[in-house]
PDB file of C-alpha atoms in Angstrom:
ATOM      1  CA  MET A   1      23.913 -17.741 -31.226  1.00  0.00           C
ATOM      2  CA  ALA A   2      22.589 -19.059 -28.114  1.00  0.00           C
ATOM      3  CA  ALA A   3      23.765 -15.589 -25.906  1.00  0.00           C
ATOM      4  CA  LYS A   4      22.314 -14.345 -28.838  1.00  0.00           C
ATOM      5  CA  LYS A   5      19.033 -15.858 -28.313  1.00  0.00           C
ATOM      6  CA  ALA A   6      18.860 -15.623 -24.502  1.00  0.00           C
ATOM      7  CA  GLU A   7      19.713 -11.558 -24.824  1.00  0.00           C
ATOM      8  CA  GLN A   8      16.488 -10.772 -26.861  1.00  0.00           C
ATOM      9  CA  ALA A   9      14.628 -13.746 -24.751  1.00  0.00           C
ATOM     10  CA  LEU A  10      15.018 -11.457 -21.466  1.00  0.00           C
ATOM     11  CA  VAL A  11      14.415  -8.472 -23.693  1.00  0.00           C
ATOM     12  CA  ASP A  12      10.946 -10.098 -25.390  1.00  0.00           C
ATOM     13  CA  GLN A  13      10.651 -10.872 -21.271  1.00  0.00           C
ATOM     14  CA  TRP A  14      10.825  -7.149 -20.155  1.00  0.00           C
ATOM     15  CA  ARG A  15       8.377  -5.838 -22.886  1.00  0.00           C
ATOM     16  CA  ASP A  16       5.439  -8.299 -22.084  1.00  0.00           C
ATOM     17  CA  LEU A  17       6.010  -7.109 -19.046  1.00  0.00           C
ATOM     18  CA  LEU A  18       5.942  -3.526 -19.822  1.00  0.00           C
ATOM     19  CA  ALA A  19       2.755  -4.581 -22.108  1.00  0.00           C
ATOM     20  CA  LEU A  20       1.038  -5.864 -19.492  1.00  0.00           C
ATOM     21  CA  HIS A  21       1.940  -3.015 -16.744  1.00  0.00           C
ATOM     22  CA  ALA A  22       0.123  -0.881 -19.029  1.00  0.00           C
ATOM     23  CA  ARG A  23      -2.318  -2.819 -20.109  1.00  0.00           C
ATOM     24  CA  THR A  24      -3.346  -2.988 -16.594  1.00  0.00           C
ATOM     25  CA  GLN A  25      -2.929   1.090 -15.924  1.00  0.00           C
ATOM     26  CA  CYS A  26      -5.600   1.429 -18.380  1.00  0.00           C
ATOM     27  CA  GLU A  27      -7.957  -1.249 -17.410  1.00  0.00           C
ATOM     28  CA  LEU A  28      -7.675   0.810 -14.255  1.00  0.00           C
ATOM     29  CA  ASP A  29      -8.188   3.876 -15.401  1.00  0.00           C
ATOM     30  CA  ARG A  30     -11.437   2.605 -17.186  1.00  0.00           C
ATOM     31  CA  ALA A  31     -12.820   2.196 -14.765  1.00  0.00           C
ATOM     32  CA  LEU A  32     -11.712   4.840 -11.530  1.00  0.00           C
ATOM     33  CA  HIS A  33     -12.510   6.866 -13.745  1.00  0.00           C
ATOM     34  CA  ARG A  34     -16.143   7.248 -13.030  1.00  0.00           C
ATOM     35  CA  HIS A  35     -15.204   7.573  -9.253  1.00  0.00           C
ATOM     36  CA  GLY A  36     -12.686  11.222  -9.901  1.00  0.00           C
ATOM     37  CA  LEU A  37      -9.703   8.523  -9.887  1.00  0.00           C
ATOM     38  CA  CYS A  38      -7.416   7.246 -11.723  1.00  0.00           C
ATOM     39  CA  ALA A  39      -5.051   4.432 -10.425  1.00  0.00           C
ATOM     40  CA  SER A  40      -2.310   6.692  -8.813  1.00  0.00           C
ATOM     41  CA  ASP A  41      -4.442   8.790  -6.810  1.00  0.00           C
ATOM     42  CA  PHE A  42      -6.208   4.784  -5.605  1.00  0.00           C
ATOM     43  CA  GLU A  43      -2.492   3.780  -5.434  1.00  0.00           C
ATOM     44  CA  VAL A  44      -2.038   6.275  -2.287  1.00  0.00           C
ATOM     45  CA  LEU A  45      -5.802   6.013  -1.073  1.00  0.00           C
ATOM     46  CA  ASP A  46      -4.263   2.243  -0.326  1.00  0.00           C
ATOM     47  CA  VAL A  47      -0.515   3.043   1.029  1.00  0.00           C
ATOM     48  CA  LEU A  48      -3.082   5.084   3.194  1.00  0.00           C
ATOM     49  CA  ALA A  49      -5.698   3.101   4.043  1.00  0.00           C
ATOM     50  CA  GLY A  50      -3.071   0.339   5.105  1.00  0.00           C
ATOM     51  CA  GLY A  51      -1.149   2.753   6.822  1.00  0.00           C
ATOM     52  CA  SER A  52      -3.655   3.891   8.679  1.00  0.00           C
ATOM     53  CA  ALA A  53      -5.743   0.257  10.143  1.00  0.00           C
ATOM     54  CA  ARG A  54      -1.614  -0.800  10.627  1.00  0.00           C
ATOM     55  CA  SER A  55      -0.285   1.735  12.418  1.00  0.00           C
ATOM     56  CA  GLY A  56      -3.395   4.472  13.653  1.00  0.00           C
ATOM     57  CA  SER A  57      -2.189   7.226  12.752  1.00  0.00           C
ATOM     58  CA  ALA A  58      -1.405   8.947   9.557  1.00  0.00           C
ATOM     59  CA  LEU A  59       1.390   8.627   6.760  1.00  0.00           C
ATOM     60  CA  ARG A  60       4.799  10.677   6.002  1.00  0.00           C
ATOM     61  CA  VAL A  61       5.158  11.622   2.927  1.00  0.00           C
ATOM     62  CA  GLN A  62       8.636   9.900   2.448  1.00  0.00           C
ATOM     63  CA  GLU A  63       6.490   6.461   3.944  1.00  0.00           C
ATOM     64  CA  ILE A  64       3.993   6.903   1.002  1.00  0.00           C
ATOM     65  CA  SER A  65       6.806   7.666  -1.894  1.00  0.00           C
ATOM     66  CA  GLU A  66       8.145   4.381  -0.476  1.00  0.00           C
ATOM     67  CA  ARG A  67       5.385   2.462  -1.830  1.00  0.00           C
ATOM     68  CA  VAL A  68       4.242   3.685  -4.753  1.00  0.00           C
ATOM     69  CA  HIS A  69       5.973   4.798  -7.909  1.00  0.00           C
ATOM     70  CA  LEU A  70       5.912   8.736  -8.254  1.00  0.00           C
ATOM     71  CA  SER A  71       8.545  11.621  -7.841  1.00  0.00           C
ATOM     72  CA  GLN A  72       8.256  13.268  -4.972  1.00  0.00           C
ATOM     73  CA  SER A  73       7.449  16.836  -7.303  1.00  0.00           C
ATOM     74  CA  ALA A  74       4.398  13.851  -8.884  1.00  0.00           C
ATOM     75  CA  LEU A  75       3.442  12.663  -4.962  1.00  0.00           C
ATOM     76  CA  SER A  76       3.350  16.239  -4.325  1.00  0.00           C
ATOM     77  CA  ARG A  77       1.288  17.148  -6.780  1.00  0.00           C
ATOM     78  CA  LEU A  78      -1.296  13.990  -5.944  1.00  0.00           C
ATOM     79  CA  ILE A  79      -1.552  14.786  -2.866  1.00  0.00           C
ATOM     80  CA  ALA A  80      -2.818  18.630  -2.990  1.00  0.00           C
ATOM     81  CA  ARG A  81      -5.297  17.362  -4.872  1.00  0.00           C
ATOM     82  CA  LEU A  82      -6.709  14.574  -2.988  1.00  0.00           C
ATOM     83  CA  GLU A  83      -6.567  17.229  -0.308  1.00  0.00           C
ATOM     84  CA  LYS A  84      -7.945  19.896  -2.494  1.00  0.00           C
ATOM     85  CA  ASP A  85     -10.371  16.962  -3.241  1.00  0.00           C
ATOM     86  CA  GLY A  86     -11.307  16.182   0.163  1.00  0.00           C
ATOM     87  CA  LEU A  87     -10.018  12.701   0.353  1.00  0.00           C
ATOM     88  CA  VAL A  88      -6.126  13.313   2.343  1.00  0.00           C
ATOM     89  CA  GLU A  89      -5.314  15.529   5.162  1.00  0.00           C
ATOM     90  CA  ARG A  90      -1.572  17.100   5.455  1.00  0.00           C
ATOM     91  CA  CYS A  91      -0.190  17.845   9.143  1.00  0.00           C
ATOM     92  CA  MET A  92       2.716  18.608  10.250  1.00  0.00           C
ATOM     93  CA  CYS A  93       4.441  15.493  12.011  1.00  0.00           C
ATOM     94  CA  PRO A  94       4.182  15.465  15.400  1.00  0.00           C
ATOM     95  CA  GLN A  95       7.728  13.774  16.099  1.00  0.00           C
ATOM     96  CA  ASP A  96       8.643  15.591  13.342  1.00  0.00           C
ATOM     97  CA  ARG A  97       7.798  19.267  12.979  1.00  0.00           C
ATOM     98  CA  ARG A  98       9.854  19.629  10.035  1.00  0.00           C
ATOM     99  CA  GLY A  99       8.380  16.472   8.106  1.00  0.00           C
ATOM    100  CA  VAL A 100       4.655  16.096   6.639  1.00  0.00           C
ATOM    101  CA  VAL A 101       2.131  13.532   7.129  1.00  0.00           C
ATOM    102  CA  VAL A 102      -1.152  12.183   5.234  1.00  0.00           C
ATOM    103  CA  ALA A 103      -4.301  10.704   6.479  1.00  0.00           C
ATOM    104  CA  LEU A 104      -7.249   9.557   5.288  1.00  0.00           C
ATOM    105  CA  THR A 105     -10.473  11.517   5.697  1.00  0.00           C
ATOM    106  CA  PRO A 106     -13.948  10.166   6.570  1.00  0.00           C
ATOM    107  CA  ARG A 107     -14.707  10.835   2.520  1.00  0.00           C
ATOM    108  CA  GLY A 108     -11.594   9.750   1.227  1.00  0.00           C
ATOM    109  CA  ARG A 109     -11.638   6.041   3.694  1.00  0.00           C
ATOM    110  CA  ALA A 110     -15.340   5.504   2.429  1.00  0.00           C
ATOM    111  CA  LEU A 111     -14.093   6.157  -1.273  1.00  0.00           C
ATOM    112  CA  HIS A 112     -11.402   4.187  -0.884  1.00  0.00           C
ATOM    113  CA  GLY A 113     -13.303   1.086   0.543  1.00  0.00           C
ATOM    114  CA  GLU A 114     -16.282   1.355  -2.011  1.00  0.00           C
ATOM    115  CA  VAL A 115     -13.678   1.000  -5.656  1.00  0.00           C
ATOM    116  CA  LEU A 116     -11.043  -1.492  -3.962  1.00  0.00           C
ATOM    117  CA  PRO A 117     -13.492  -4.259  -4.771  1.00  0.00           C
ATOM    118  CA  MET A 118     -13.545  -2.911  -8.551  1.00  0.00           C
ATOM    119  CA  GLN A 119      -9.881  -2.413  -8.354  1.00  0.00           C
ATOM    120  CA  ARG A 120      -9.105  -5.383  -7.117  1.00  0.00           C
ATOM    121  CA  ALA A 121     -11.829  -6.986  -9.727  1.00  0.00           C
ATOM    122  CA  VAL A 122      -9.125  -5.272 -12.580  1.00  0.00           C
ATOM    123  CA  LEU A 123      -5.952  -6.828 -11.156  1.00  0.00           C
ATOM    124  CA  THR A 124      -7.582 -10.197 -10.865  1.00  0.00           C
ATOM    125  CA  ARG A 125      -8.634 -10.639 -14.177  1.00  0.00           C
ATOM    126  CA  MET A 126      -5.636  -9.058 -15.708  1.00  0.00           C
ATOM    127  CA  LEU A 127      -3.002 -11.027 -13.568  1.00  0.00           C
ATOM    128  CA  THR A 128      -4.057 -13.624 -13.266  1.00  0.00           C
ATOM    129  CA  ASN A 129      -4.150 -16.302 -15.982  1.00  0.00           C
TER     130      ASN A 129
END
C-alpha cells in the first residue's frame, strides 16, 4: 500500500510539473505574441544571444538543438522562419563546410534585447513561489 501511495505521489508530481510547464509556455506565448514571436522563437534567439556573446560567432544548428527542446526538423523550420523575418542568418560553417551555422542579425539582437525583460518577468512570475 505504501508503494502504491509513493507511486501515485510521483505521478502527481509529474503531472504538476507538466501543468506548470504548459501554463508557463502559454503565458510566454501570450506575452511574446505582440512582438511576432512564440516561446520557441525566443528560446532560439536567447541561445544565439548567449552563444554569440560567449564565442563571438554563430552557433552550429546542432549546438542550438542541444539547448532547445525541439526536433531537428522543427528547429530547421523555426530557423527558416526566423531567417525569413530577418532575425537570424544562416551560412556554411567555416570549420566544416558540411555544417550550417546560425547567427543573430542586428534586427534579431535588437528584438531579443527588447523582449528579454518581458520573458524574464513571465518566468519570475510563473516559477517563483
